[in-house]
mmCIF file of C-alpha atoms and ligand atoms in Angstrom:
data_model
loop_
_atom_site.group_PDB
_atom_site.id
_atom_site.type_symbol
_atom_site.label_atom_id
_atom_site.label_comp_id
_atom_site.label_asym_id
_atom_site.label_seq_id
_atom_site.Cartn_x
_atom_site.Cartn_y
_atom_site.Cartn_z
ATOM 1 C CA MET A 764 7.311 -17.857 -47.069
ATOM 2 C CA LYS A 765 8.252 -17.288 -50.716
ATOM 3 C CA VAL A 766 5.619 -18.146 -53.315
ATOM 4 C CA SER A 767 8.046 -20.642 -54.868
ATOM 5 C CA ASP A 768 8.469 -22.363 -51.492
ATOM 6 C CA ALA A 769 4.708 -22.600 -51.094
ATOM 7 C CA ILE A 770 4.425 -24.093 -54.597
ATOM 8 C CA ASN A 771 7.303 -26.514 -54.133
ATOM 9 C CA THR A 772 6.201 -27.772 -50.729
ATOM 10 C CA ARG A 773 2.508 -28.183 -51.576
ATOM 11 C CA ILE A 774 1.664 -31.804 -52.053
ATOM 12 C CA THR A 775 -1.623 -33.615 -52.099
ATOM 13 C CA THR A 776 -1.634 -34.807 -48.523
ATOM 14 C CA ARG A 777 -3.354 -38.105 -47.839
ATOM 15 C CA ALA A 778 -2.705 -38.479 -44.103
ATOM 16 C CA PHE A 779 -3.295 -35.696 -41.587
ATOM 17 C CA LEU A 780 -2.652 -35.401 -37.864
ATOM 18 C CA ASP A 781 -5.577 -35.365 -35.465
ATOM 19 C CA ARG A 782 -4.964 -31.717 -34.623
ATOM 20 C CA PRO A 783 -7.616 -29.055 -35.179
ATOM 21 C CA VAL A 784 -7.137 -25.994 -37.353
ATOM 22 C CA PRO A 785 -8.475 -22.829 -35.671
ATOM 23 C CA GLY A 786 -11.471 -21.307 -37.434
ATOM 24 C CA GLU A 787 -9.703 -17.947 -37.614
ATOM 25 C CA VAL A 788 -6.931 -19.507 -39.710
ATOM 26 C CA LEU A 789 -9.471 -20.906 -42.168
ATOM 27 C CA ARG A 790 -11.142 -17.500 -42.378
ATOM 28 C CA ARG A 791 -7.789 -15.768 -42.905
ATOM 29 C CA ILE A 792 -6.935 -18.131 -45.762
ATOM 30 C CA LEU A 793 -10.251 -17.429 -47.498
ATOM 31 C CA GLU A 794 -9.971 -13.669 -46.893
ATOM 32 C CA THR A 795 -6.696 -13.627 -48.833
ATOM 33 C CA ALA A 796 -7.639 -16.267 -51.418
ATOM 34 C CA LYS A 797 -10.550 -14.098 -52.506
ATOM 35 C CA ARG A 798 -7.963 -11.855 -54.172
ATOM 36 C CA ALA A 799 -7.638 -14.570 -56.843
ATOM 37 C CA PRO A 800 -8.332 -13.260 -60.345
ATOM 38 C CA SER A 801 -11.439 -14.144 -62.304
ATOM 39 C CA GLY A 802 -12.579 -13.164 -65.770
ATOM 40 C CA GLY A 803 -14.695 -9.996 -65.489
ATOM 41 C CA ASN A 804 -14.133 -10.201 -61.713
ATOM 42 C CA LEU A 805 -17.120 -12.559 -61.538
ATOM 43 C CA GLN A 806 -15.642 -14.274 -58.450
ATOM 44 C CA PRO A 807 -17.694 -17.340 -59.348
ATOM 45 C CA TRP A 808 -16.590 -19.406 -56.359
ATOM 46 C CA HIS A 809 -18.782 -20.555 -53.483
ATOM 47 C CA VAL A 810 -17.186 -22.338 -50.584
ATOM 48 C CA TRP A 811 -18.440 -24.212 -47.542
ATOM 49 C CA VAL A 812 -16.116 -24.806 -44.594
ATOM 50 C CA LEU A 813 -16.736 -27.896 -42.500
ATOM 51 C CA ALA A 814 -15.094 -28.908 -39.213
ATOM 52 C CA GLY A 815 -15.825 -30.075 -35.664
ATOM 53 C CA GLU A 816 -18.923 -32.016 -34.688
ATOM 54 C CA PRO A 817 -20.817 -31.329 -37.956
ATOM 55 C CA MET A 818 -17.867 -32.864 -39.835
ATOM 56 C CA VAL A 819 -17.898 -35.935 -37.582
ATOM 57 C CA ARG A 820 -21.619 -36.397 -38.229
ATOM 58 C CA PHE A 821 -21.143 -35.850 -41.955
ATOM 59 C CA LYS A 822 -18.423 -38.518 -42.183
ATOM 60 C CA ALA A 823 -20.666 -40.950 -40.297
ATOM 61 C CA LEU A 824 -23.507 -40.239 -42.729
ATOM 62 C CA ILE A 825 -21.298 -40.903 -45.748
ATOM 63 C CA LYS A 826 -19.970 -44.098 -44.184
ATOM 64 C CA GLU A 827 -23.516 -45.308 -43.646
ATOM 65 C CA LYS A 828 -24.493 -44.510 -47.250
ATOM 66 C CA ALA A 829 -21.280 -45.972 -48.704
ATOM 67 C CA ALA A 830 -22.062 -49.302 -47.026
ATOM 68 C CA VAL A 831 -25.176 -49.496 -49.230
ATOM 69 C CA THR A 832 -23.963 -47.754 -52.419
ATOM 70 C CA PRO A 833 -20.142 -47.732 -52.411
ATOM 71 C CA ARG A 834 -20.046 -46.006 -55.834
ATOM 72 C CA GLY A 835 -22.026 -43.062 -54.495
ATOM 73 C CA GLU A 836 -24.603 -41.103 -56.445
ATOM 74 C CA GLY A 837 -22.920 -40.673 -59.828
ATOM 75 C CA THR A 838 -21.248 -37.429 -60.822
ATOM 76 C CA GLU A 839 -22.800 -34.326 -62.315
ATOM 77 C CA TYR A 840 -19.774 -33.608 -64.458
ATOM 78 C CA ASN A 841 -17.133 -35.807 -66.092
ATOM 79 C CA ILE A 842 -14.122 -35.922 -63.803
ATOM 80 C CA TYR A 843 -12.030 -37.192 -66.747
ATOM 81 C CA PRO A 844 -12.815 -37.606 -70.448
ATOM 82 C CA ALA A 845 -14.262 -41.054 -71.209
ATOM 83 C CA GLU A 846 -11.364 -41.941 -73.531
ATOM 84 C CA LEU A 847 -8.401 -40.287 -71.904
ATOM 85 C CA LYS A 848 -5.657 -40.064 -74.522
ATOM 86 C CA GLU A 849 -1.897 -40.062 -74.254
ATOM 87 C CA PRO A 850 0.147 -38.695 -72.602
ATOM 88 C CA TYR A 851 -2.538 -37.961 -70.006
ATOM 89 C CA LYS A 852 -3.629 -41.561 -69.634
ATOM 90 C CA ALA A 853 -0.109 -42.748 -68.831
ATOM 91 C CA ARG A 854 0.400 -39.897 -66.363
ATOM 92 C CA ARG A 855 -2.812 -40.752 -64.551
ATOM 93 C CA PHE A 856 -1.851 -44.415 -64.398
ATOM 94 C CA LYS A 857 1.649 -43.685 -63.094
ATOM 95 C CA CYS A 858 0.431 -41.301 -60.421
ATOM 96 C CA GLY A 859 -1.915 -44.023 -59.103
ATOM 97 C CA GLU A 860 0.774 -46.708 -59.243
ATOM 98 C CA ASP A 861 3.323 -44.491 -57.498
ATOM 99 C CA MET A 862 0.822 -43.628 -54.778
ATOM 100 C CA TYR A 863 -0.120 -47.249 -54.066
ATOM 101 C CA ALA A 864 3.572 -48.224 -54.069
ATOM 102 C CA THR A 865 4.179 -45.913 -51.093
ATOM 103 C CA ILE A 866 1.755 -48.007 -49.030
ATOM 104 C CA ASN A 867 2.655 -51.378 -50.601
ATOM 105 C CA VAL A 868 -0.719 -51.932 -52.222
ATOM 106 C CA SER A 869 -0.300 -53.972 -55.407
ATOM 107 C CA ARG A 870 -2.386 -53.777 -58.588
ATOM 108 C CA GLU A 871 -4.018 -57.089 -57.714
ATOM 109 C CA ASP A 872 -5.013 -55.898 -54.249
ATOM 110 C CA LYS A 873 -8.380 -54.465 -55.288
ATOM 111 C CA PHE A 874 -9.582 -54.383 -51.704
ATOM 112 C CA GLY A 875 -6.519 -52.452 -50.538
ATOM 113 C CA ARG A 876 -7.062 -49.944 -53.343
ATOM 114 C CA LEU A 877 -10.733 -49.595 -52.505
ATOM 115 C CA MET A 878 -9.919 -49.070 -48.827
ATOM 116 C CA ASN A 879 -7.486 -46.321 -49.674
ATOM 117 C CA PHE A 880 -9.986 -44.697 -52.058
ATOM 118 C CA ALA A 881 -12.527 -44.802 -49.236
ATOM 119 C CA ARG A 882 -10.131 -42.718 -47.104
ATOM 120 C CA ASN A 883 -11.136 -39.825 -49.370
ATOM 121 C CA PHE A 884 -14.451 -39.856 -47.576
ATOM 122 C CA GLU A 885 -12.776 -39.426 -44.213
ATOM 123 C CA PHE A 886 -10.850 -36.481 -45.700
ATOM 124 C CA PHE A 887 -7.740 -38.607 -45.058
ATOM 125 C CA GLY A 888 -8.038 -37.627 -41.404
ATOM 126 C CA ALA A 889 -8.065 -33.856 -42.005
ATOM 127 C CA PRO A 890 -9.818 -31.958 -39.196
ATOM 128 C CA ALA A 891 -11.402 -29.436 -41.560
ATOM 129 C CA ALA A 892 -12.486 -29.254 -45.168
ATOM 130 C CA PHE A 893 -13.727 -26.961 -47.889
ATOM 131 C CA PHE A 894 -16.371 -27.767 -50.458
ATOM 132 C CA PHE A 895 -16.367 -25.761 -53.666
ATOM 133 C CA ALA A 896 -19.432 -25.130 -55.788
ATOM 134 C CA ILE A 897 -20.140 -23.058 -58.862
ATOM 135 C CA ASP A 898 -23.296 -21.717 -60.488
ATOM 136 C CA ARG A 899 -24.612 -24.095 -63.141
ATOM 137 C CA GLN A 900 -24.735 -21.164 -65.555
ATOM 138 C CA MET A 901 -20.960 -20.841 -65.501
ATOM 139 C CA GLN A 902 -18.740 -22.023 -68.353
ATOM 140 C CA GLN A 903 -15.180 -23.293 -68.749
ATOM 141 C CA GLY A 904 -13.674 -19.879 -68.044
ATOM 142 C CA GLN A 905 -15.338 -19.635 -64.651
ATOM 143 C CA TRP A 906 -14.364 -23.205 -63.737
ATOM 144 C CA ALA A 907 -10.774 -22.143 -64.437
ATOM 145 C CA ASP A 908 -11.322 -19.161 -62.096
ATOM 146 C CA LEU A 909 -12.498 -21.543 -59.419
ATOM 147 C CA GLY A 910 -9.301 -23.551 -59.904
ATOM 148 C CA MET A 911 -7.206 -20.430 -59.372
ATOM 149 C CA PHE A 912 -9.114 -19.691 -56.186
ATOM 150 C CA MET A 913 -8.451 -23.239 -54.983
ATOM 151 C CA GLN A 914 -4.735 -23.060 -55.761
ATOM 152 C CA SER A 915 -4.581 -19.770 -53.851
ATOM 153 C CA ILE A 916 -6.079 -21.545 -50.851
ATOM 154 C CA MET A 917 -3.592 -24.413 -51.151
ATOM 155 C CA LEU A 918 -0.618 -22.037 -51.262
ATOM 156 C CA LEU A 919 -1.912 -19.885 -48.402
ATOM 157 C CA ALA A 920 -2.346 -23.075 -46.395
ATOM 158 C CA ARG A 921 1.399 -23.678 -46.772
ATOM 159 C CA GLU A 922 2.080 -20.194 -45.397
ATOM 160 C CA GLU A 923 0.013 -21.183 -42.330
ATOM 161 C CA GLY A 924 2.013 -24.396 -41.890
ATOM 162 C CA LEU A 925 -0.864 -26.468 -43.239
ATOM 163 C CA HIS A 926 -1.310 -28.946 -46.067
ATOM 164 C CA THR A 927 -4.273 -29.720 -48.281
ATOM 165 C CA CYS A 928 -5.869 -32.471 -50.318
ATOM 166 C CA PRO A 929 -8.064 -31.401 -53.244
ATOM 167 C CA GLN A 930 -10.713 -34.069 -53.703
ATOM 168 C CA GLU A 931 -12.823 -34.504 -56.805
ATOM 169 C CA ALA A 932 -13.810 -37.851 -55.325
ATOM 170 C CA TRP A 933 -16.502 -35.956 -53.430
ATOM 171 C CA ALA A 934 -18.330 -35.414 -56.722
ATOM 172 C CA ILE A 935 -19.755 -38.932 -56.346
ATOM 173 C CA TRP A 936 -21.584 -37.784 -53.208
ATOM 174 C CA HIS A 937 -22.884 -34.506 -54.662
ATOM 175 C CA LYS A 938 -26.479 -35.076 -53.493
ATOM 176 C CA THR A 939 -25.568 -35.848 -49.906
ATOM 177 C CA VAL A 940 -23.005 -33.040 -49.723
ATOM 178 C CA GLY A 941 -25.535 -30.619 -51.204
ATOM 179 C CA GLU A 942 -28.281 -31.643 -48.787
ATOM 180 C CA TYR A 943 -26.036 -31.677 -45.729
ATOM 181 C CA LEU A 944 -24.575 -28.244 -46.420
ATOM 182 C CA SER A 945 -27.776 -26.792 -47.923
ATOM 183 C CA ILE A 946 -26.010 -25.908 -51.157
ATOM 184 C CA PRO A 947 -28.557 -24.055 -53.345
ATOM 185 C CA ALA A 948 -29.841 -26.089 -56.308
ATOM 186 C CA GLU A 949 -28.468 -23.579 -58.840
ATOM 187 C CA LEU A 950 -24.940 -24.457 -57.753
ATOM 188 C CA MET A 951 -22.987 -27.551 -58.767
ATOM 189 C CA LEU A 952 -20.521 -29.169 -56.406
ATOM 190 C CA PHE A 953 -17.046 -29.259 -57.948
ATOM 191 C CA CYS A 954 -14.942 -30.842 -55.247
ATOM 192 C CA GLY A 955 -13.877 -30.999 -51.633
ATOM 193 C CA MET A 956 -10.535 -30.233 -50.018
ATOM 194 C CA GLY A 957 -9.176 -31.540 -46.744
ATOM 195 C CA ILE A 958 -6.940 -29.152 -44.802
ATOM 196 C CA GLY A 959 -4.831 -29.719 -41.728
ATOM 197 C CA PHE A 960 -1.418 -30.638 -40.378
ATOM 198 C CA ILE A 961 0.484 -33.247 -42.354
ATOM 199 C CA ASP A 962 1.324 -36.609 -40.821
ATOM 200 C CA GLU A 963 4.990 -36.629 -41.837
ATOM 201 C CA ALA A 964 5.453 -40.183 -40.627
ATOM 202 C CA HIS A 965 2.819 -41.675 -42.925
ATOM 203 C CA PRO A 966 4.404 -43.325 -45.994
ATOM 204 C CA ILE A 967 1.663 -42.113 -48.351
ATOM 205 C CA ASN A 968 2.889 -38.567 -47.859
ATOM 206 C CA ARG A 969 6.298 -39.533 -49.254
ATOM 207 C CA LEU A 970 4.848 -39.497 -52.759
ATOM 208 C CA ARG A 971 6.368 -36.827 -54.967
ATOM 209 C CA THR A 972 4.598 -36.832 -58.300
ATOM 210 C CA ASP A 973 6.462 -36.281 -61.583
ATOM 211 C CA ARG A 974 6.129 -33.350 -63.887
ATOM 212 C CA ALA A 975 6.844 -33.376 -67.602
ATOM 213 C CA PRO A 976 9.919 -31.451 -68.724
ATOM 214 C CA LEU A 977 9.284 -27.854 -69.749
ATOM 215 C CA ASP A 978 9.808 -28.502 -73.463
ATOM 216 C CA GLU A 979 6.973 -31.023 -73.473
ATOM 217 C CA PHE A 980 4.336 -28.426 -72.660
ATOM 218 C CA ALA A 981 5.852 -24.997 -73.292
ATOM 219 C CA THR A 982 6.463 -23.378 -76.657
ATOM 220 C CA PHE A 983 8.669 -20.325 -76.713
ATOM 221 C CA VAL A 984 8.230 -17.936 -79.581
ATOM 222 C CA GLY A 985 10.789 -15.159 -79.866
ATOM 223 C CA VAL A 986 12.273 -15.999 -76.472
HETATM 224 C C1 LIG B 2169 -9.160 -30.644 -58.695
HETATM 225 C C2 LIG B 2169 -8.379 -31.793 -58.127
HETATM 226 C C3 LIG B 2169 -9.050 -32.893 -57.623
HETATM 227 C C4 LIG B 2169 -8.345 -33.970 -57.053
HETATM 228 N N1 LIG B 2169 -9.044 -35.018 -56.512
HETATM 229 C C5 LIG B 2169 -8.381 -35.967 -55.809
HETATM 230 C C6 LIG B 2169 -9.100 -36.950 -55.087
HETATM 231 O O1 LIG B 2169 -10.321 -37.019 -55.107
HETATM 232 N N2 LIG B 2169 -8.395 -37.836 -54.340
HETATM 233 C C7 LIG B 2169 -7.031 -37.811 -54.289
HETATM 234 O O2 LIG B 2169 -6.456 -38.655 -53.584
HETATM 235 N N3 LIG B 2169 -6.320 -36.891 -54.981
HETATM 236 C C8 LIG B 2169 -6.955 -35.961 -55.720
HETATM 237 N N4 LIG B 2169 -6.256 -34.976 -56.385
HETATM 238 C C9 LIG B 2169 -4.788 -34.938 -56.285
HETATM 239 C C10 LIG B 2169 -4.041 -35.237 -57.577
HETATM 240 O O3 LIG B 2169 -3.971 -36.620 -57.776
HETATM 241 C C11 LIG B 2169 -2.648 -34.602 -57.434
HETATM 242 O O4 LIG B 2169 -2.780 -33.208 -57.441
HETATM 243 C C12 LIG B 2169 -1.682 -34.987 -58.559
HETATM 244 O O5 LIG B 2169 -1.446 -36.357 -58.578
HETATM 245 C C13 LIG B 2169 -0.357 -34.251 -58.408
HETATM 246 O O6 LIG B 2169 0.227 -34.517 -57.139
HETATM 247 P P1 LIG B 2169 0.544 -33.378 -56.090
HETATM 248 O O7 LIG B 2169 -0.720 -32.619 -55.820
HETATM 249 O O8 LIG B 2169 1.053 -34.102 -54.856
HETATM 250 O O9 LIG B 2169 1.584 -32.485 -56.688
HETATM 251 C C14 LIG B 2169 -6.924 -33.931 -57.003
HETATM 252 C C15 LIG B 2169 -6.267 -32.807 -57.530
HETATM 253 C C16 LIG B 2169 -6.979 -31.761 -58.082
HETATM 254 C C17 LIG B 2169 -6.229 -30.570 -58.601
#
């Protein structure tokens, strides 16, 4: 597969088939993704891979906790700035609206929206998942490195015929995730990522998000 094909066919997948991903495939993806660059070659990423029976038990635990505290445990970092400015605010809004439109959930249907948000905590049906954590000492540069590592995983997944769903939503369950996976206290959970085979028939996977035209974000000097 060409890199451009991997990039163009990667979508945030929010419905997966009930079909397991072999452990060796997950290992192979990580073996190659570790070639991602990082400032000073710090390789600041830490990843936990969850599947099988432990994943089933974990989902049940979250479901139990969410019944009591649906908003989770608060986040350790700000997922978005408090006052998101334009054009980012409008982009965020549109992406949400476009997603809910694929499954006919209106703005007024708060319950429908909540139910779909809750699907995050079932990994949207993915049979396996990654959790990414980073040392609390690390700064913006190393968080960017972690992002590059994650994108490498998402593109390698395409090469394996798989799709992914990066999930910052897991940040609201950082305590439970940390305890369940025994993540050392000096690390901070960044996010989760479901991985598996896409359910092509599910309407939510028809979403194709927009991108701003090149001239809105790129400045060419001497080109
Ligand atoms: C770090 C990160 C965290 C994300 N967290 C979530 C999430 O918790 N739940 C979700 O449904 N989508 C999540 N997304 C998906 C974004 O909404 C998606 O990438 C964006 O709308 C662009 O769509 P695309 O990935 O299909 O191109 C996340 C994406 C990234 C990169």
